[in-house]
Coordinates of C-alpha atoms and ligand atoms in Angstrom, one line a residue:
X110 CA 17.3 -144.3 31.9
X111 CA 14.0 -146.1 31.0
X112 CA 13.9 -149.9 31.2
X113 CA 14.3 -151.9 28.3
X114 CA 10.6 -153.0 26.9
X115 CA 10.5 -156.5 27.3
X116 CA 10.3 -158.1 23.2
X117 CA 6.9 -158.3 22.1
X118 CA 6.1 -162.0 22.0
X119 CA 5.7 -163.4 18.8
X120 CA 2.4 -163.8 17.5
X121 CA 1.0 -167.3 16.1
X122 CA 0.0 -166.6 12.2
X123 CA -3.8 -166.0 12.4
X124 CA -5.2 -169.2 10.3
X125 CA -8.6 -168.2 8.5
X126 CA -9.4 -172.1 7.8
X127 CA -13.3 -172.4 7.1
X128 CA -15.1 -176.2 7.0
X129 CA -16.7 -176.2 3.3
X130 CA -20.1 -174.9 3.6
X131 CA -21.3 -175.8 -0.2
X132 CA -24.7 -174.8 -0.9
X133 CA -26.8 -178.0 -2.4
X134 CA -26.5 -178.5 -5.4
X135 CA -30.3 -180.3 -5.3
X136 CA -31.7 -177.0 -4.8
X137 CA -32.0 -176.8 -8.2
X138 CA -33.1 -179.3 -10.9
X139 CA -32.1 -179.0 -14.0
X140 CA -33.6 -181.1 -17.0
X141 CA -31.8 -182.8 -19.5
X142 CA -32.5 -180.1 -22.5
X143 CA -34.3 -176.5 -22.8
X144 CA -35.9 -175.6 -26.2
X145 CA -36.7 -171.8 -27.0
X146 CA -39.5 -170.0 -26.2
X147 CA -41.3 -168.6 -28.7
X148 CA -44.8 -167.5 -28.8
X149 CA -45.0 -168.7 -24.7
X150 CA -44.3 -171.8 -25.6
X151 CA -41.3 -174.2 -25.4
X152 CA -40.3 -175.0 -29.3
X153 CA -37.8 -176.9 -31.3
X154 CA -35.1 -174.6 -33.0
X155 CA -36.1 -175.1 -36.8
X156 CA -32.6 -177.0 -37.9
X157 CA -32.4 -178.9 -34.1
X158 CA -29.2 -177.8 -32.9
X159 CA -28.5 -178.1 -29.5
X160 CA -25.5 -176.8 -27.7
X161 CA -24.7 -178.2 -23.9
X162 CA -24.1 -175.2 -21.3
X163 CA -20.7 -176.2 -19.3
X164 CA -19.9 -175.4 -15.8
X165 CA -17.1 -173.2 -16.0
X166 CA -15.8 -174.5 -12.5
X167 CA -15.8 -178.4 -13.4
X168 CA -16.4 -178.4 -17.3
X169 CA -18.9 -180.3 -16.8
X170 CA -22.0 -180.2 -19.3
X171 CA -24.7 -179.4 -17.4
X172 CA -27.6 -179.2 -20.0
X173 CA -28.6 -179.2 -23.7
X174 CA -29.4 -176.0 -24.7
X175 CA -31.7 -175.2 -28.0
X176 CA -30.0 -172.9 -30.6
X177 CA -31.6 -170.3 -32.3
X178 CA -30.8 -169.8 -35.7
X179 CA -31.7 -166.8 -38.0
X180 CA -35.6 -168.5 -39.3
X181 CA -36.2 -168.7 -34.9
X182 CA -34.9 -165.2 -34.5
X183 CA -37.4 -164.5 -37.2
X184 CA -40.0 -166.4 -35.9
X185 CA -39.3 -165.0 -32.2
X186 CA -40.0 -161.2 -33.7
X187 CA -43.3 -161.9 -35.5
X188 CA -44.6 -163.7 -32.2
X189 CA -43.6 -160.7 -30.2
X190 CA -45.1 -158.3 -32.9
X191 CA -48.2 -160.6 -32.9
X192 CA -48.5 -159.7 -29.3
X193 CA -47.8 -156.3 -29.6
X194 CA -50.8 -154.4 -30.3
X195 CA -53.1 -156.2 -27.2
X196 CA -49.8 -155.9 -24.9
X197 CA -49.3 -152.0 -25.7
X198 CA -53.7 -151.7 -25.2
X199 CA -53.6 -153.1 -21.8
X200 CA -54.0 -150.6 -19.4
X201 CA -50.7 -150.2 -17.3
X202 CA -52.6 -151.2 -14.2
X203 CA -52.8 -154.4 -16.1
X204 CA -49.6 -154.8 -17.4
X205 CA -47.9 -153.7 -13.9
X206 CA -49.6 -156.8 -12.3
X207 CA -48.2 -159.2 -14.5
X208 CA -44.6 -157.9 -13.9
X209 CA -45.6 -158.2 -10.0
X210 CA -46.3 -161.8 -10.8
X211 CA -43.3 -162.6 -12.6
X212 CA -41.4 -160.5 -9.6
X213 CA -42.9 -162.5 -6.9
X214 CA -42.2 -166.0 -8.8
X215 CA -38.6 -165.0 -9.0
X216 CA -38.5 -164.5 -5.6
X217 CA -40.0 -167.8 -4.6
X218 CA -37.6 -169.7 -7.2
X219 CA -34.7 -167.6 -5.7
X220 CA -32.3 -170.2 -4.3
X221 CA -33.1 -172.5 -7.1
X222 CA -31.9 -169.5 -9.5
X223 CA -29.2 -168.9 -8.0
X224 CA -27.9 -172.5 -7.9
X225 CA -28.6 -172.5 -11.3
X226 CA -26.8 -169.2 -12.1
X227 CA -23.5 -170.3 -10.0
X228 CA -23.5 -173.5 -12.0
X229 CA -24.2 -172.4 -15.5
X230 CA -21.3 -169.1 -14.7
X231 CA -18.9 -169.6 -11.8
X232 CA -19.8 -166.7 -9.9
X233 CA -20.0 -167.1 -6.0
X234 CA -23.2 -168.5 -4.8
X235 CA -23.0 -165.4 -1.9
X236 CA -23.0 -163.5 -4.7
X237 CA -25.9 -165.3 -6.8
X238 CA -27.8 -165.4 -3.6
X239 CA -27.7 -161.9 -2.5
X240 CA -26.8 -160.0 -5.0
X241 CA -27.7 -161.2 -9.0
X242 CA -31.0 -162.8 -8.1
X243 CA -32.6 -160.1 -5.1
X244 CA -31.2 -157.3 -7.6
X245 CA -33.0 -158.9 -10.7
X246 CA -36.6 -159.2 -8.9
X247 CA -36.3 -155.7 -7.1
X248 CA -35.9 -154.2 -10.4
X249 CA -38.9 -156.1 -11.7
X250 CA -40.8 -154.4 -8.9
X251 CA -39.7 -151.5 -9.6
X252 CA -40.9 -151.5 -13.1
X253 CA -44.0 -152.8 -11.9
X254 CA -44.7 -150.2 -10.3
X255 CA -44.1 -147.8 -12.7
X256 CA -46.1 -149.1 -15.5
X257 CA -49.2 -147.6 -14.8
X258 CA -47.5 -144.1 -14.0
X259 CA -45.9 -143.4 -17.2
X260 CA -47.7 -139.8 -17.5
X261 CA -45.6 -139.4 -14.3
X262 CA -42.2 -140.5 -15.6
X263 CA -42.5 -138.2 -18.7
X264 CA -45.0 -135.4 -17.6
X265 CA -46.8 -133.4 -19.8
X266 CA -45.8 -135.3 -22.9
X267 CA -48.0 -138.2 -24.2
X268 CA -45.9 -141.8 -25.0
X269 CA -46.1 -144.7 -27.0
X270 CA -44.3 -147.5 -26.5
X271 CA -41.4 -148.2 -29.4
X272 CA -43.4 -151.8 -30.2
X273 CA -41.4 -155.0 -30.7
X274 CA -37.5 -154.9 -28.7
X275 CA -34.2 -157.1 -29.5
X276 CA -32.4 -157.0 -26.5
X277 CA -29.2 -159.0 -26.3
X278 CA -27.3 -159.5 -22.9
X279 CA -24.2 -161.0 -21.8
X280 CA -22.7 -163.6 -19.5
X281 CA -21.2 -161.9 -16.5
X282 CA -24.9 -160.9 -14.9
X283 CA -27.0 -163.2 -16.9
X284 CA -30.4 -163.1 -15.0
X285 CA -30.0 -159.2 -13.4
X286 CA -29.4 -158.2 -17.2
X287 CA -32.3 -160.0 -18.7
X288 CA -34.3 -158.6 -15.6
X289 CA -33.1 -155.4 -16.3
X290 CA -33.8 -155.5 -19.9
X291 CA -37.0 -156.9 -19.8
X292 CA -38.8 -155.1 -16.9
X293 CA -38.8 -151.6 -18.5
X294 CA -39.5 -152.5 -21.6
X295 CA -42.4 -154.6 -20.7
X296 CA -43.9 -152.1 -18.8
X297 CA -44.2 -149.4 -21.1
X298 CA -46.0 -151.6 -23.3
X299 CA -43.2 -153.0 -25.7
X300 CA -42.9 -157.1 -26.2
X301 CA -39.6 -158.4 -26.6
X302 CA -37.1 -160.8 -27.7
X303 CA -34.0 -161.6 -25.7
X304 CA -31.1 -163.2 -26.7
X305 CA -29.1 -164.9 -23.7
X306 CA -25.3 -165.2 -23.6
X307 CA -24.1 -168.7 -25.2
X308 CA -22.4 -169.4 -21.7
X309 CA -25.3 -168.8 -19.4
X310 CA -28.4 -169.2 -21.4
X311 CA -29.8 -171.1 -18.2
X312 CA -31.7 -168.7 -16.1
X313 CA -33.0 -166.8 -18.8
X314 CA -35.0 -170.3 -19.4
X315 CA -36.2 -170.2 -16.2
X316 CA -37.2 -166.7 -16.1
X317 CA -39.5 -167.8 -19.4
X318 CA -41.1 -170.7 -17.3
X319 CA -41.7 -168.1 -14.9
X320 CA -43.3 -165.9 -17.3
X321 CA -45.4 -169.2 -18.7
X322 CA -46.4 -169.4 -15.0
X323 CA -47.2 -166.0 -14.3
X324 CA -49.4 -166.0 -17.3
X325 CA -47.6 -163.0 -19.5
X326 CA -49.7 -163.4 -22.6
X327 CA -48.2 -165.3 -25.0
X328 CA -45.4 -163.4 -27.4
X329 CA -44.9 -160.7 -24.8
X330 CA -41.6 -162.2 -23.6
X331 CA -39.6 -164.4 -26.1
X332 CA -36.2 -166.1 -25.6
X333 CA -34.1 -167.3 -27.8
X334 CA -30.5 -168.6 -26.8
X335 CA -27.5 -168.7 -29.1
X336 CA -24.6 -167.5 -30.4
X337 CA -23.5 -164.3 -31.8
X338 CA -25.1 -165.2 -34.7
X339 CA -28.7 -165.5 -33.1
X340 CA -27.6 -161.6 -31.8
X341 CA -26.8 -160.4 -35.2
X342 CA -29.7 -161.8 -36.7
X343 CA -31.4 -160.2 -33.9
X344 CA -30.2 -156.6 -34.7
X345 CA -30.8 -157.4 -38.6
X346 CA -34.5 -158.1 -37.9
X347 CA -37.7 -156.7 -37.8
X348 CA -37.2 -154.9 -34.5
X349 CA -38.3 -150.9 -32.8
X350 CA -35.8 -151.3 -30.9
X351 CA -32.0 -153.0 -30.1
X352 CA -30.5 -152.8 -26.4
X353 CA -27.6 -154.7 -26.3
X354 CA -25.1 -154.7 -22.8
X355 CA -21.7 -156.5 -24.3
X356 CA -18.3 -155.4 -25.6
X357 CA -17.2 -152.4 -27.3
X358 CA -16.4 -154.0 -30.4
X359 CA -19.8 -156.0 -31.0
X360 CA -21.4 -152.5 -29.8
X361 CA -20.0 -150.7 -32.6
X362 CA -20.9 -152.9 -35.1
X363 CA -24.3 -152.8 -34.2
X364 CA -24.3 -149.3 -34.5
X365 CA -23.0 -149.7 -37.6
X366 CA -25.4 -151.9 -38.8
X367 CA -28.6 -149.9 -37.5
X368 CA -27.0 -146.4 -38.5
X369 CA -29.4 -144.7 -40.5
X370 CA -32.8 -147.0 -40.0
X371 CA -34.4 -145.6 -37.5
X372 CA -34.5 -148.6 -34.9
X373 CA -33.6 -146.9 -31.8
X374 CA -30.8 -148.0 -30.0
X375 CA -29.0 -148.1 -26.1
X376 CA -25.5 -149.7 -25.6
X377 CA -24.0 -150.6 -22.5
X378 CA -20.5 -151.6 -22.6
X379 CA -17.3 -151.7 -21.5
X380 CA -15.3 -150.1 -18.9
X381 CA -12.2 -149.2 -17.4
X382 CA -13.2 -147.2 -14.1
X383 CA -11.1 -145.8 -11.6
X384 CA -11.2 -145.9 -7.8
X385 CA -9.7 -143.2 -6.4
X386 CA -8.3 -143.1 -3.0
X387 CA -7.1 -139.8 -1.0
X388 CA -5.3 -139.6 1.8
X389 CA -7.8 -138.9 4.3
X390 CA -10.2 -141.7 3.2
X391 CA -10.7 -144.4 5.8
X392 CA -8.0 -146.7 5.0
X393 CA -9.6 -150.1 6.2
X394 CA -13.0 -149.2 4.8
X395 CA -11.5 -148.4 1.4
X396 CA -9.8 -151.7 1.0
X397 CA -12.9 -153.5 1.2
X398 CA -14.3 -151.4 -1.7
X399 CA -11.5 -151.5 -3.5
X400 CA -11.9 -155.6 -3.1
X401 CA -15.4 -155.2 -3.9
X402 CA -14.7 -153.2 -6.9
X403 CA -12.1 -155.0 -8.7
X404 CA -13.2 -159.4 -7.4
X405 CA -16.5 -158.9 -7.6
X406 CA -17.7 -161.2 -9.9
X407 CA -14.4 -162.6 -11.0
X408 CA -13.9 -158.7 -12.2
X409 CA -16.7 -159.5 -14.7
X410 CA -18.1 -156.4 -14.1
X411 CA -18.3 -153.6 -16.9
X412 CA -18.3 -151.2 -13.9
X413 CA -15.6 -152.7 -12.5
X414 CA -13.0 -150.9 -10.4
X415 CA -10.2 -151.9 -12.7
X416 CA -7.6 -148.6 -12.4
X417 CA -7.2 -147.9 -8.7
X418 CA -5.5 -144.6 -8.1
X419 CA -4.0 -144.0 -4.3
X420 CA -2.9 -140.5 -3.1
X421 CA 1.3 -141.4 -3.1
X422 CA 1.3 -139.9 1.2
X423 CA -0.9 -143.2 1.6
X424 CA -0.1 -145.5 -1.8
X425 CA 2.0 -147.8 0.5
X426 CA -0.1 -148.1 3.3
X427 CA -2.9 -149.2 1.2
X428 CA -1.0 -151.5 -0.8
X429 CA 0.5 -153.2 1.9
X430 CA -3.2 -153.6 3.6
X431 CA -4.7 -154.5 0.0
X432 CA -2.4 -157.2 -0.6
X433 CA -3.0 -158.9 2.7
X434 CA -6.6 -158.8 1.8
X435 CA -6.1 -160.0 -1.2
X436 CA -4.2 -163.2 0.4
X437 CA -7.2 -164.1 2.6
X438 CA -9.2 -164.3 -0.6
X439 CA -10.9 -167.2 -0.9
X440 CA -10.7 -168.4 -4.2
X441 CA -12.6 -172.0 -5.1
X442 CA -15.5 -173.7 -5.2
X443 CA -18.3 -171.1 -6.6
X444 CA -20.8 -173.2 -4.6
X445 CA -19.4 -173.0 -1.3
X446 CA -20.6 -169.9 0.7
X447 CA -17.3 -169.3 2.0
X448 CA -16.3 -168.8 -1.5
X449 CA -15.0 -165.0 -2.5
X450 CA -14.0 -165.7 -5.7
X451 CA -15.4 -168.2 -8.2
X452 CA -14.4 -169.4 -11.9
X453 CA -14.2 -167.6 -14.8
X454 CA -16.9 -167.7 -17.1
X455 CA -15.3 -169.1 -19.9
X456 CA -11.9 -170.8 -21.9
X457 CA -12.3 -167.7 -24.0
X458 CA -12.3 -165.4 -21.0
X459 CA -9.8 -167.1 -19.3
X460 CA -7.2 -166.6 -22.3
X461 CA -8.2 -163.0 -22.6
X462 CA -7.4 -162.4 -19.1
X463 CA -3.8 -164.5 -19.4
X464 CA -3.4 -163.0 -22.8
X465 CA -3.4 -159.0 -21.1
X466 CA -1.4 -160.1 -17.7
X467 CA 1.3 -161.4 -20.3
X468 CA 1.4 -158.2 -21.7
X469 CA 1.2 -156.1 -18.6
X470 CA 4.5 -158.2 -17.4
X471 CA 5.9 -157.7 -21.0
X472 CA 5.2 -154.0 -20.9
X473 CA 7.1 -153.6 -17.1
X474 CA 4.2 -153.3 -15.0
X475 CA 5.4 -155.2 -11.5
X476 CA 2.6 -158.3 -11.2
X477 CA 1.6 -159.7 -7.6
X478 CA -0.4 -162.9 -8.1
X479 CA -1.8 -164.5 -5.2
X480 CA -0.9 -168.0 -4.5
X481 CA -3.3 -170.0 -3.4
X482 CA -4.2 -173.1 -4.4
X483 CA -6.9 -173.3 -7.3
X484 CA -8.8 -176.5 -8.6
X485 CA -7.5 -178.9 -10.7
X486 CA -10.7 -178.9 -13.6
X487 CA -12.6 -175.4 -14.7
X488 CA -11.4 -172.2 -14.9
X489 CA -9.6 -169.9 -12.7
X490 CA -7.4 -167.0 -12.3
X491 CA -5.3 -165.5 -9.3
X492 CA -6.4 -162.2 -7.6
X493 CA -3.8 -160.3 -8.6
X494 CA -2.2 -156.3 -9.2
X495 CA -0.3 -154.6 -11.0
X496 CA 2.4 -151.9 -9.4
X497 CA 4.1 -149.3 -11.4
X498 CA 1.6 -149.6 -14.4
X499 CA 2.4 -147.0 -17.1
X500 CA -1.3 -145.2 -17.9
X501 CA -0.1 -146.4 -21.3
X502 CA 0.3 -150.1 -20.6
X503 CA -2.4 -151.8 -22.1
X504 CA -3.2 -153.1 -18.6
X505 CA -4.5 -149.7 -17.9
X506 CA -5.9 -149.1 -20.8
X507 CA -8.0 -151.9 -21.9
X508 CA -11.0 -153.9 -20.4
X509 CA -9.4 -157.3 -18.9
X510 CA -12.5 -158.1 -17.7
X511 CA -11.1 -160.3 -14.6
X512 CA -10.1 -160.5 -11.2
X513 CA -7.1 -157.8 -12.0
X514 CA -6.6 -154.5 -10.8
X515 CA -3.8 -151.9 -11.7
X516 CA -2.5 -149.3 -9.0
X517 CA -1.0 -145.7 -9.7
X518 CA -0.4 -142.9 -7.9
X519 CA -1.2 -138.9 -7.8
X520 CA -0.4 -136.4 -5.8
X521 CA -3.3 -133.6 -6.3
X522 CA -7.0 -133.9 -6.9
X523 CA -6.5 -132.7 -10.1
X524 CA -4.2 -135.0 -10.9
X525 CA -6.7 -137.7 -9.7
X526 CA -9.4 -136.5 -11.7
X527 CA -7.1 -136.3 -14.8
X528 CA -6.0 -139.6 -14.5
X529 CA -9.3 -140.7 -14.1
X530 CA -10.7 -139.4 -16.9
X531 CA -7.6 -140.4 -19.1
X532 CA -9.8 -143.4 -20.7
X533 CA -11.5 -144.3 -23.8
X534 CA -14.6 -145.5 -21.6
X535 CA -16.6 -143.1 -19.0
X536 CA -19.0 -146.0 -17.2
X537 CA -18.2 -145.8 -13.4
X538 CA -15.5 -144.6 -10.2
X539 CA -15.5 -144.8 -6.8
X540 CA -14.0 -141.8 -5.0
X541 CA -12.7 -142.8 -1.1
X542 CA -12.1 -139.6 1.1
X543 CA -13.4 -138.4 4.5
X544 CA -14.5 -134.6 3.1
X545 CA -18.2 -134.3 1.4
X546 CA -17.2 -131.3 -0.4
X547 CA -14.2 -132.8 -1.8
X548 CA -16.0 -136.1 -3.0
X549 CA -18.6 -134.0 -4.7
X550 CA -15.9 -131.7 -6.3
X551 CA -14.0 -134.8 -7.5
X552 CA -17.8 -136.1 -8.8
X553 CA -18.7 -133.6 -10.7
X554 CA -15.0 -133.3 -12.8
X555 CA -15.4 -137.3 -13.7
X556 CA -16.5 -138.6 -16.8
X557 CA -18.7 -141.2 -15.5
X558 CA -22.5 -142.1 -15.5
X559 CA -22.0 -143.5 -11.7
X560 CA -19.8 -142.5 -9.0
X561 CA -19.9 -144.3 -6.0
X562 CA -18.8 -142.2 -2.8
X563 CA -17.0 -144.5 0.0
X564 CA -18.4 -147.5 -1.3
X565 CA -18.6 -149.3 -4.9
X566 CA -20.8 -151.7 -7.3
X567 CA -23.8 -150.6 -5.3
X568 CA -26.7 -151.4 -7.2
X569 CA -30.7 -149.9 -6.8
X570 CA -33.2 -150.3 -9.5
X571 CA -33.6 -146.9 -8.8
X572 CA -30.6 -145.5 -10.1
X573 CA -29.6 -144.9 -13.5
X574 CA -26.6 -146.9 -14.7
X575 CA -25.0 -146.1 -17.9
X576 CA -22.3 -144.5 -19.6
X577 CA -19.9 -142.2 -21.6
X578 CA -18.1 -142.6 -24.0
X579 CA -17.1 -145.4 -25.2
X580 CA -18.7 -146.9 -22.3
X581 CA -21.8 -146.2 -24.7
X582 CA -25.2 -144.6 -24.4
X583 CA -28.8 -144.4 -22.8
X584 CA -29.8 -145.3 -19.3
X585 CA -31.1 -148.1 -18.0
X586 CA -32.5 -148.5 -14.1
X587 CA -34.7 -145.9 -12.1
X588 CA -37.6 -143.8 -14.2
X589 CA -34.4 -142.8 -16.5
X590 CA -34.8 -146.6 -17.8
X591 CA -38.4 -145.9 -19.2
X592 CA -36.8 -143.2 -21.5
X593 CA -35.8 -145.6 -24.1
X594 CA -38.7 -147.6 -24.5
X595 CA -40.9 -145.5 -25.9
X596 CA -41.7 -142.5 -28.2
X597 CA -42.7 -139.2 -27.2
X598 CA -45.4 -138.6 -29.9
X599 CA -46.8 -135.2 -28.5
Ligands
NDP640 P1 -19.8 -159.9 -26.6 O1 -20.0 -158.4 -26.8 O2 -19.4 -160.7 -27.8 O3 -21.1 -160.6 -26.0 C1 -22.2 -159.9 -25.5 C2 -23.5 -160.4 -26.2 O4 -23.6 -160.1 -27.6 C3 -23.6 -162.0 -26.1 O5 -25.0 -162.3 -26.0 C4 -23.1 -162.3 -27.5 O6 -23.4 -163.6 -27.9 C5 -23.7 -161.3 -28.4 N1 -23.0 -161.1 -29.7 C6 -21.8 -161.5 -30.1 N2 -21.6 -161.0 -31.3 C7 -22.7 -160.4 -31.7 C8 -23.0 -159.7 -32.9 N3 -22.2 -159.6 -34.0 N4 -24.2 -159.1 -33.0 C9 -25.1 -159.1 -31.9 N5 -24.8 -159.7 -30.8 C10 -23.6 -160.4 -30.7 O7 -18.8 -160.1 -25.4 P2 -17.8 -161.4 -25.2 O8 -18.6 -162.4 -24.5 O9 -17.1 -161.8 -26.5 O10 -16.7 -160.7 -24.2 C11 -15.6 -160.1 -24.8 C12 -15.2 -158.9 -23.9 O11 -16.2 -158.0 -23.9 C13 -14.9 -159.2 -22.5 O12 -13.6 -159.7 -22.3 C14 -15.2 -157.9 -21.8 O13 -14.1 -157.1 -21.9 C15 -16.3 -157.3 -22.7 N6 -17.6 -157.5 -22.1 C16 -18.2 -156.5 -21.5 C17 -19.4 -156.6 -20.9 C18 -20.1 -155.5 -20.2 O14 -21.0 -155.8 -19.4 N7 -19.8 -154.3 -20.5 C19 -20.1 -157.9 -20.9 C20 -19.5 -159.0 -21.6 C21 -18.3 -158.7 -22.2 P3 -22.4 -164.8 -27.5 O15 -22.5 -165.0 -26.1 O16 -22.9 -165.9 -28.3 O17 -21.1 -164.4 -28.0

């Protein structure tokens, strides 16, 4: 007879206790107001209102923020289409060294923007830091360099650019949208008005000081923050051209609105993407990206890996695994770098994302909040899943836009793949498994503009990025980007 093991002895809990490591806040110095910029230069809104831009973490004002009314919106367009025809005659040489400029600027003002984009949004300075700010100025590079090689982009065909774009972005990648927005449109010879998120206005303020500095003749780049209003007015005016990144609803009302008038038109908006995990996937690897995918940002993320779908042979394994992960979150102070997961970007937000947990609960879904301690002031919401949920819930189905994911099973690829696809949106999905041939089978059944293979929320300025669907239209990123901003007129 064997001998009796000897019990294994019991393990101390591992503690993952981290001193504070807060990045300074001194880094960056905000002044006390910020006026538009119009025409390269700072200006009073015509009726002087100011709104103040709140931390989301401490609602505490942090500055006085010019609002642009319809006459500015106005007044924004005809500076850009003042610039417009000297802008569009520079040769792209020309115009490519100007975006190299701004490019390198953003790189020397880096920490300071992305103290200033953790304050003004709650998102993880890590995440400021290395991903929103180096992401921003590698896509401004990257347009750089391709805006004296247009003939290359589009071969055979000759181009012009569309003239003066609106181009209205939101609040969960404030400076990375206005860099993608810009930096394309700029190059092919357009000028441009953007219209900031009325949350996070600041950075796109510093990226027009940047322009100021960099010398980007004056009206090429106009900025004008404010509220949905200022966007409307925006989409109402004088423009070539509207790209808008935002919600499904505002999207389809400015497709409405622009139906029939021949101002072209991109949309980039919600999603509901799944992350599907098979069996033979590398377990441990695929709970990081599935962590990645889904607290990211809060879950702020249109691409976000909201529906996660586990083969059933290995949907309790990587439950169990995920919600251990989940429970070493670190969930707090946006501006400590030991911080995984921030504050959400607004009250509003916030009661959305309540608003749809309440309902998942209501609906049956089984709801595992972590509990961890979360600061007294500012916004905030628990990592948290959802077991059992129904791919009629409303959980499943609708964009919560936080740091909530929903888990279901399948047993077949097929089944996977149907799942998947079961949506109203068709932006992104990660696909976790061990077999090329398999990943690229599941790949090319998906209705979705990226799919990420054993990883997720990767992001190149190389790449397209856009959507199906409801998830909307046109590309933006890589020479696909270039597409929209001008007109193919031979
Ligand atoms: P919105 O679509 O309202 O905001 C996006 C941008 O559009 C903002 O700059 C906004 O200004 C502007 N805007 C608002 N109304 C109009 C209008 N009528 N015409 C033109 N521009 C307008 O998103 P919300 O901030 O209200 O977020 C609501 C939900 O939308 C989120 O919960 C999320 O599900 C989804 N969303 C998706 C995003 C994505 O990347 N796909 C990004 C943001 C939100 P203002 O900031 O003043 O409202």
């Amino acid at each position: 007879m064997p001998a009796a093991r000897a019990p294994a002895p019991t393990r101390a809990p591992i503690r993952w206790d981290y001193a504070p490591a807060p990045e300074s806040r001194g880094a960056a110095t905000l002044r006390d107001s910020y006026d538009l910029f119009i025409g390269g230069q700072f200006v009073e809104p015509a009726d002087g209102r100011r709104v103040a831009t709140v931390n989301p973490a401490t609602e505490e004002p942090l500055a006085e923020v010019a609002w642009a009314g319809e006459a500015d919106v106005a007044r924004a367009v005809a500076a850009a289409r003042a610039a417009a025809p000297k802008w569009r005659a520079l040769p792209g040489l020309e115009r490519g060294k100007y975006l190299f400029r701004v490019a390198r600027l953003m790189q020397e003002r880096a920490r300071e923007l992305a103290v200033v984009e953790t304050l003004d949004g709650g998102k993880p300075i890590r995440e400021s830091r290395d991903v929103d700010i180096p992401t921003a100025a590698a896509h401004v590079f990257h347009y750089a360099g391709w805006a004296d090689k247009l003939a290359y982009a589009i071969p055979g065909r000759a181009v012009r650019p569309r003239g003066v774009v609106g181009q209205i972005v939101p609040w969960n990648f404030p400076l990375l949208m206005a860099a993608w927005k810009l930096a394309p449109a700029l190059a092919c010879g357009n000028t441009a008005v953007l219209k900031p998120a009325e949350t996070t206005p600041l950075t796109a303020l510093l990226l027009a000081e940047i322009c100021q500095e960099a010398e980007v003749p004056e009206g090429v780049v106009n900025i004008v923050p404010g509220d949905g209003t200022a966007g409307a007015a925006l989409v109402r005016a004088e423009v070539d051209k509207i790209a808008f990144t935002g919600s499904t609803a505002v999207g389809r009302d400015i497709q409405r609105t622009l139906a029939g008038t021949g101002v072209g038109l991109t949309l980039e908006l919600g999603g509901k993407s799944a992350n599907i995990v098979f069996e033979d996937a590398a377990i441990d690897q695929a709970i990081e990206g599935i962590v990645d995918g889904i607290f990211f940002n809060q879950g702020h993320v249109c691409c976000a890996g909201a529906r996660l779908l586990v083969q059933e042979s290995v949907a309790d394994d990587v439950v169990g695994k995920l919600w251990d992960r989940m429970q070493r979150l670190r969930v707090g102070d946006p501006l400590d770098k030991n911080t995984d997961v921030g504050a959400i970007n607004s009250s509003a937000q916030l009661a959305r994302i309540e608003a749809l947990v309440a309902e998942g609960e209501r609906e049956g879904a089984r709801r595992r909040s972590v509990s961890c301690p979360l600061p007294e002031r500012g916004h905030w919401f628990p990592p948290t899943m959802f077991l059992d949920a129904a791919p009629a819930h409303r959980i499943a189905v609708e964009e919560i836009f936080g740091p909530v994911v929903s888990v279901t099973t399948f047993r077949t690829p097929a089944e996977a793949v149907e799942k998947a696809n079961n949506s109203a949106y068709g932006l992104a999905a990660g696909v976790w498994t061990d077999k090329g041939a398999k990943a690229f089978e599941v790949a090319s059944k998906l209705q979705a503009g990226v799919v990420w293979q054993s990883t997720y929320n990767k992001f190149d300025p190389t790449a397209a990025f856009g959507g199906f669907k409801e998830s909307g239209f046109g590309r933006e990123g890589g020479k696909a980007g270039l597409r929209p901003y001008v007109e193919i007129v031979a």
